[in-house]
Tab-separated table of C-alpha atoms in Angstrom:
chain	number	residue	atom	x	y	z
X	20	MET	CA	-5.136	-50.349	-117.010
X	21	SER	CA	-8.040	-50.572	-114.570
X	22	SER	CA	-10.226	-47.609	-113.692
X	23	ALA	CA	-9.048	-47.909	-110.116
X	24	LEU	CA	-5.388	-47.540	-111.083
X	25	VAL	CA	-6.182	-44.662	-113.434
X	26	GLU	CA	-7.989	-42.837	-110.591
X	27	GLU	CA	-5.134	-43.561	-108.182
X	28	GLU	CA	-2.573	-42.069	-110.681
X	29	ARG	CA	-4.816	-38.948	-111.073
X	30	THR	CA	-5.132	-38.585	-107.334
X	31	GLN	CA	-1.226	-38.820	-107.003
X	32	ALA	CA	-0.778	-36.294	-109.812
X	33	ALA	CA	-3.147	-33.902	-108.207
X	34	ARG	CA	-0.994	-33.984	-104.991
X	35	ILE	CA	1.908	-32.325	-106.902
X	36	ALA	CA	1.744	-28.532	-106.476
X	37	ALA	CA	4.795	-27.798	-108.625
X	38	ARG	CA	7.421	-29.602	-110.547
X	39	ALA	CA	10.419	-29.181	-112.769
X	40	VAL	CA	11.325	-31.573	-115.447
X	41	ASP	CA	14.937	-31.784	-116.980
X	42	ALA	CA	15.396	-28.161	-116.055
X	43	VAL	CA	18.538	-26.491	-117.409
X	44	LYS	CA	19.527	-22.808	-116.767
X	45	ILE	CA	22.654	-21.442	-118.282
X	46	TYR	CA	23.956	-17.964	-117.675
X	47	GLY	CA	26.448	-16.443	-120.081
X	48	SER	CA	27.990	-18.199	-123.063
X	49	GLY	CA	31.159	-19.856	-124.272
X	50	ASP	CA	33.936	-20.163	-121.737
X	51	ALA	CA	32.058	-17.885	-119.316
X	52	ALA	CA	28.925	-19.998	-119.287
X	53	VAL	CA	27.606	-20.986	-115.882
X	54	ARG	CA	25.295	-23.977	-115.753
X	55	ALA	CA	23.156	-23.148	-112.703
X	56	LEU	CA	20.616	-25.944	-113.294
X	57	ASP	CA	21.842	-29.123	-114.945
X	58	GLY	CA	18.982	-31.283	-116.088
X	59	LEU	CA	17.363	-31.148	-112.692
X	60	SER	CA	13.918	-32.794	-112.002
X	61	VAL	CA	11.936	-32.312	-108.783
X	62	GLU	CA	8.382	-32.435	-107.477
X	63	PHE	CA	6.957	-30.331	-104.654
X	64	ALA	CA	3.955	-32.016	-102.869
X	65	ASP	CA	0.752	-30.137	-102.277
X	66	GLY	CA	0.165	-29.210	-98.596
X	67	ARG	CA	3.829	-29.745	-97.647
X	68	TYR	CA	6.549	-27.450	-96.286
X	69	THR	CA	9.603	-28.132	-98.301
X	70	ALA	CA	13.128	-26.698	-97.708
X	71	VAL	CA	15.688	-26.519	-100.591
X	72	MET	CA	19.279	-26.636	-99.397
X	73	GLY	CA	22.714	-26.997	-100.957
X	74	PRO	CA	26.172	-25.395	-101.029
X	75	SER	CA	26.647	-21.897	-102.423
X	76	GLY	CA	26.217	-22.008	-106.199
X	77	SER	CA	24.156	-25.232	-106.101
X	78	GLY	CA	21.290	-23.601	-107.940
X	79	LYS	CA	18.839	-23.128	-105.068
X	80	SER	CA	17.698	-19.584	-105.736
X	81	THR	CA	17.821	-20.081	-109.562
X	82	LEU	CA	15.428	-23.098	-109.147
X	83	LEU	CA	13.096	-21.068	-107.013
X	84	HIS	CA	12.968	-18.137	-109.390
X	85	CYS	CA	12.349	-20.427	-112.377
X	86	MET	CA	9.684	-22.331	-110.513
X	87	ALA	CA	7.955	-19.047	-109.679
X	88	GLY	CA	8.038	-17.662	-113.185
X	89	LEU	CA	10.460	-14.882	-112.252
X	90	ASP	CA	13.142	-16.272	-114.506
X	91	THR	CA	13.090	-18.576	-117.575
X	92	LEU	CA	14.820	-21.929	-118.201
X	93	THR	CA	17.288	-22.467	-121.004
X	94	SER	CA	15.574	-25.842	-121.603
X	95	GLY	CA	13.269	-28.152	-119.724
X	96	ARG	CA	9.789	-27.501	-118.288
X	97	VAL	CA	8.161	-26.088	-115.147
X	98	PHE	CA	4.696	-26.705	-113.913
X	99	ILE	CA	2.480	-25.085	-111.236
X	100	GLY	CA	-0.267	-27.733	-110.951
X	101	ASP	CA	-1.102	-28.613	-114.550
X	102	ALA	CA	-0.048	-25.224	-115.959
X	103	ASP	CA	3.213	-25.330	-118.078
X	104	LEU	CA	5.036	-22.010	-117.412
X	105	THR	CA	7.487	-22.682	-120.281
X	106	THR	CA	4.693	-22.328	-122.894
X	107	MET	CA	3.317	-19.034	-121.516
X	108	ASN	CA	3.916	-15.450	-122.726
X	109	GLU	CA	4.656	-12.685	-120.203
X	110	LYS	CA	0.947	-11.708	-119.928
X	111	LYS	CA	-0.095	-15.216	-119.018
X	112	LEU	CA	2.841	-15.643	-116.629
X	113	THR	CA	1.864	-12.355	-114.867
X	114	LEU	CA	-1.669	-13.642	-114.404
X	115	LEU	CA	-0.601	-17.035	-113.170
X	116	ARG	CA	1.907	-15.397	-110.623
X	117	ARG	CA	-0.907	-13.107	-109.422
X	118	GLU	CA	-3.532	-15.796	-108.990
X	119	LYS	CA	-1.531	-18.884	-107.993
X	120	ILE	CA	1.826	-17.949	-106.599
X	121	GLY	CA	3.057	-16.072	-103.494
X	122	PHE	CA	6.691	-15.015	-103.089
X	123	VAL	CA	8.635	-14.019	-100.034
X	124	PHE	CA	11.783	-12.195	-100.753
X	125	GLN	CA	14.761	-11.962	-98.519
X	126	SER	CA	14.865	-8.184	-99.022
X	127	TYR	CA	11.102	-7.898	-98.074
X	128	ASN	CA	10.148	-5.737	-101.173
X	129	LEU	CA	7.569	-3.730	-99.243
X	130	VAL	CA	6.259	-0.519	-100.768
X	131	PRO	CA	7.689	2.269	-98.471
X	132	THR	CA	4.804	4.653	-98.944
X	133	LEU	CA	2.180	2.067	-97.966
X	134	ASN	CA	1.426	0.961	-94.406
X	135	ALA	CA	1.477	-2.700	-93.322
X	136	GLN	CA	-2.182	-3.317	-93.990
X	137	GLU	CA	-1.963	-1.837	-97.460
X	138	ASN	CA	1.248	-3.763	-98.204
X	139	ILE	CA	-0.469	-7.080	-97.176
X	140	THR	CA	-3.534	-6.494	-99.436
X	141	LEU	CA	-1.551	-4.927	-102.340
X	142	PRO	CA	-1.687	-8.056	-104.612
X	143	LEU	CA	-5.481	-8.218	-104.134
X	144	ASP	CA	-5.839	-4.538	-104.915
X	145	ILE	CA	-3.775	-4.939	-108.062
X	146	ALA	CA	-5.929	-7.874	-109.135
X	147	ARG	CA	-9.058	-5.924	-108.205
X	148	ARG	CA	-10.099	-8.824	-105.972
X	149	ARG	CA	-12.109	-8.301	-102.733
X	150	PRO	CA	-9.964	-9.490	-99.705
X	151	ASP	CA	-11.312	-12.435	-97.800
X	152	LYS	CA	-11.499	-10.477	-94.583
X	153	GLU	CA	-11.650	-13.433	-92.258
X	154	TRP	CA	-8.701	-15.088	-93.899
X	155	VAL	CA	-6.579	-11.878	-93.922
X	156	ASP	CA	-7.575	-11.160	-90.254
X	157	ARG	CA	-6.489	-14.716	-89.345
X	158	ILE	CA	-3.107	-14.246	-91.033
X	159	ILE	CA	-2.570	-10.811	-89.343
X	160	GLN	CA	-3.506	-12.314	-85.950
X	161	THR	CA	-1.252	-15.341	-86.370
X	162	MET	CA	1.638	-13.085	-87.393
X	163	GLY	CA	1.094	-10.764	-84.453
X	164	LEU	CA	0.718	-7.746	-86.642
X	165	GLY	CA	-2.525	-6.362	-85.329
X	166	ASP	CA	-0.998	-3.349	-83.607
X	167	ARG	CA	1.344	-2.595	-86.491
X	168	LEU	CA	-1.116	-2.290	-89.376
X	169	ASP	CA	-0.924	1.565	-89.579
X	170	HIS	CA	2.894	1.620	-89.601
X	171	ARG	CA	4.941	2.074	-92.701
X	172	PRO	CA	7.974	-0.270	-93.363
X	173	SER	CA	10.407	2.380	-91.984
X	174	GLU	CA	8.559	2.185	-88.632
X	175	LEU	CA	8.823	-1.555	-88.373
X	176	SER	CA	11.595	-3.867	-87.257
X	177	GLY	CA	13.266	-6.307	-89.785
X	178	GLY	CA	11.232	-9.144	-88.309
X	179	GLN	CA	7.950	-7.229	-88.558
X	180	GLN	CA	8.709	-6.305	-92.114
X	181	GLN	CA	9.392	-9.865	-93.061
X	182	ARG	CA	6.167	-10.989	-91.308
X	183	VAL	CA	4.303	-8.435	-93.416
X	184	ALA	CA	5.958	-9.761	-96.551
X	185	ALA	CA	4.917	-13.318	-95.645
X	186	ALA	CA	1.373	-12.165	-94.831
X	187	ARG	CA	1.236	-10.498	-98.256
X	188	ALA	CA	2.293	-13.721	-99.963
X	189	LEU	CA	-0.394	-15.682	-98.133
X	190	ALA	CA	-3.261	-13.062	-98.390
X	191	THR	CA	-4.300	-14.203	-101.940
X	192	ARG	CA	-4.614	-17.872	-100.778
X	193	PRO	CA	-2.051	-18.927	-103.409
X	194	GLU	CA	-1.693	-22.400	-104.561
X	195	ILE	CA	2.045	-22.259	-103.539
X	196	VAL	CA	4.327	-19.912	-101.780
X	197	PHE	CA	7.980	-19.625	-102.636
X	198	ALA	CA	10.345	-18.134	-100.019
X	199	ASP	CA	13.922	-17.215	-100.901
X	200	GLU	CA	16.079	-17.096	-97.715
X	201	PRO	CA	13.224	-15.426	-95.862
X	202	THR	CA	15.173	-15.476	-92.495
X	203	GLY	CA	18.496	-14.329	-94.041
X	204	ASN	CA	18.184	-10.760	-92.577
X	205	LEU	CA	16.490	-11.672	-89.229
X	206	ASP	CA	17.784	-12.336	-85.798
X	207	SER	CA	17.083	-15.726	-84.201
X	208	ARG	CA	13.911	-14.646	-82.412
X	209	ALA	CA	12.373	-13.096	-85.469
X	210	SER	CA	13.389	-16.088	-87.597
X	211	ALA	CA	11.808	-18.474	-85.193
X	212	GLU	CA	8.482	-16.425	-85.273
X	213	LEU	CA	8.392	-16.440	-89.083
X	214	LEU	CA	9.281	-20.156	-89.440
X	215	GLN	CA	6.589	-21.130	-86.895
X	216	PHE	CA	4.061	-19.111	-88.809
X	217	MET	CA	4.908	-20.793	-92.097
X	218	GLN	CA	4.775	-24.090	-90.421
X	219	GLU	CA	1.261	-23.260	-89.072
X	220	ALA	CA	0.161	-22.117	-92.459
X	221	VAL	CA	0.976	-25.554	-93.794
X	222	ARG	CA	-0.264	-27.700	-90.921
X	223	GLN	CA	-3.394	-25.742	-90.056
X	224	TYR	CA	-4.485	-24.256	-93.381
X	225	GLY	CA	-2.975	-26.647	-95.904
X	226	GLN	CA	-0.689	-24.080	-97.507
X	227	THR	CA	2.139	-25.407	-99.749
X	228	ILE	CA	5.419	-23.671	-99.132
X	229	VAL	CA	8.867	-24.144	-100.815
X	230	MET	CA	11.646	-22.289	-99.034
X	231	VAL	CA	15.222	-21.906	-100.000
X	232	THR	CA	17.559	-21.640	-96.997
X	233	HIS	CA	21.128	-22.189	-95.950
X	234	ASP	CA	20.234	-22.606	-92.346
X	235	PRO	CA	19.795	-26.147	-90.946
X	236	ILE	CA	17.716	-24.744	-88.079
X	237	ALA	CA	15.264	-23.220	-90.537
X	238	ALA	CA	15.159	-26.462	-92.529
X	239	GLY	CA	14.226	-28.259	-89.365
X	240	TYR	CA	10.813	-26.581	-89.453
X	241	ALA	CA	10.036	-28.182	-92.760
X	242	ASP	CA	8.357	-31.538	-93.537
X	243	TRP	CA	10.786	-32.426	-96.386
X	244	VAL	CA	14.224	-31.219	-97.510
X	245	VAL	CA	15.554	-31.336	-101.119
X	246	PHE	CA	19.381	-31.083	-101.363
X	247	LEU	CA	20.999	-29.643	-104.499
X	248	ALA	CA	24.660	-29.780	-105.612
X	249	ASP	CA	26.011	-28.524	-108.934
X	250	GLY	CA	22.493	-27.814	-110.279
X	251	ARG	CA	21.045	-31.265	-109.561
X	252	VAL	CA	19.053	-32.942	-106.812
X	253	VAL	CA	21.395	-35.175	-104.871
X	254	ASP	CA	19.250	-36.280	-101.899
X	255	GLU	CA	16.007	-35.776	-100.107
X	256	MET	CA	14.996	-36.032	-96.475
X	257	SER	CA	11.765	-36.527	-94.630
X	258	GLU	CA	11.053	-35.449	-91.080
X	259	PRO	CA	14.270	-33.369	-90.931
X	260	THR	CA	15.962	-32.103	-87.799
X	261	ALA	CA	18.663	-29.409	-87.702
X	262	GLU	CA	21.221	-31.956	-86.739
X	263	ARG	CA	20.435	-34.416	-89.531
X	264	VAL	CA	20.369	-31.593	-92.118
X	265	LEU	CA	23.657	-30.193	-90.844
X	266	ASP	CA	25.306	-33.595	-91.162
X	267	ARG	CA	24.050	-34.049	-94.719
X	268	MET	CA	25.169	-30.449	-95.647
X	269	LYS	CA	28.661	-31.237	-94.344
X	270	SER	CA	28.868	-34.211	-96.656
X	271	LEU	CA	27.972	-31.956	-99.579
X	272	GLY	CA	30.526	-29.316	-98.575
X	273	GLY	CA	27.976	-26.767	-97.595
């Protein structure tokens, strides 16, 4: 193989932020066993906003949690960049999640005794890393949280709490952000604000985001959509629109 081809392959490999190879996840055993992931293989490109969709029980959230190192596979492999999560012990996984992964939960998972500013910088404080003030300020400004930084979660609306959660996920400049139904508890206006911010994070700042959603409108903000059914990838779509995504979901029974 020529050096040019070798270099091209290396470049292409470097563009993959995360991937799963022959991923299998089985819950339970015997007759009660549930095969949530069934030999699934998928790649998530660097600097891309990817939505993961599929009918209920298709394995969307299971995939996301296994990709983020929050759950383990029964068999197969998961990579963040070149790091193989399936070979890591819990200590190494914790360090990798802290340094390379951001996660946005549907339930926000904010610390109730901390204000918005403290919640946003919490991962940095835990890692004893000095915040990049310019970057954090840019996130706060983009999210429209400047006048809410002294407020605790109980003093914020659902939309504001989710924006704080998203800002927290981005504050560490992670290699990849995983978002599990981030608009599931939000009204349409708050959803649009959050989705627009995530879109800007990708397009303006080169962030990589993988979002599980059941909402075709949310998926329409992404650059790419991966469709799952029965624990496998069954289709992918570039330049999605809500209408195209909805049509594809209907064909999958979603």
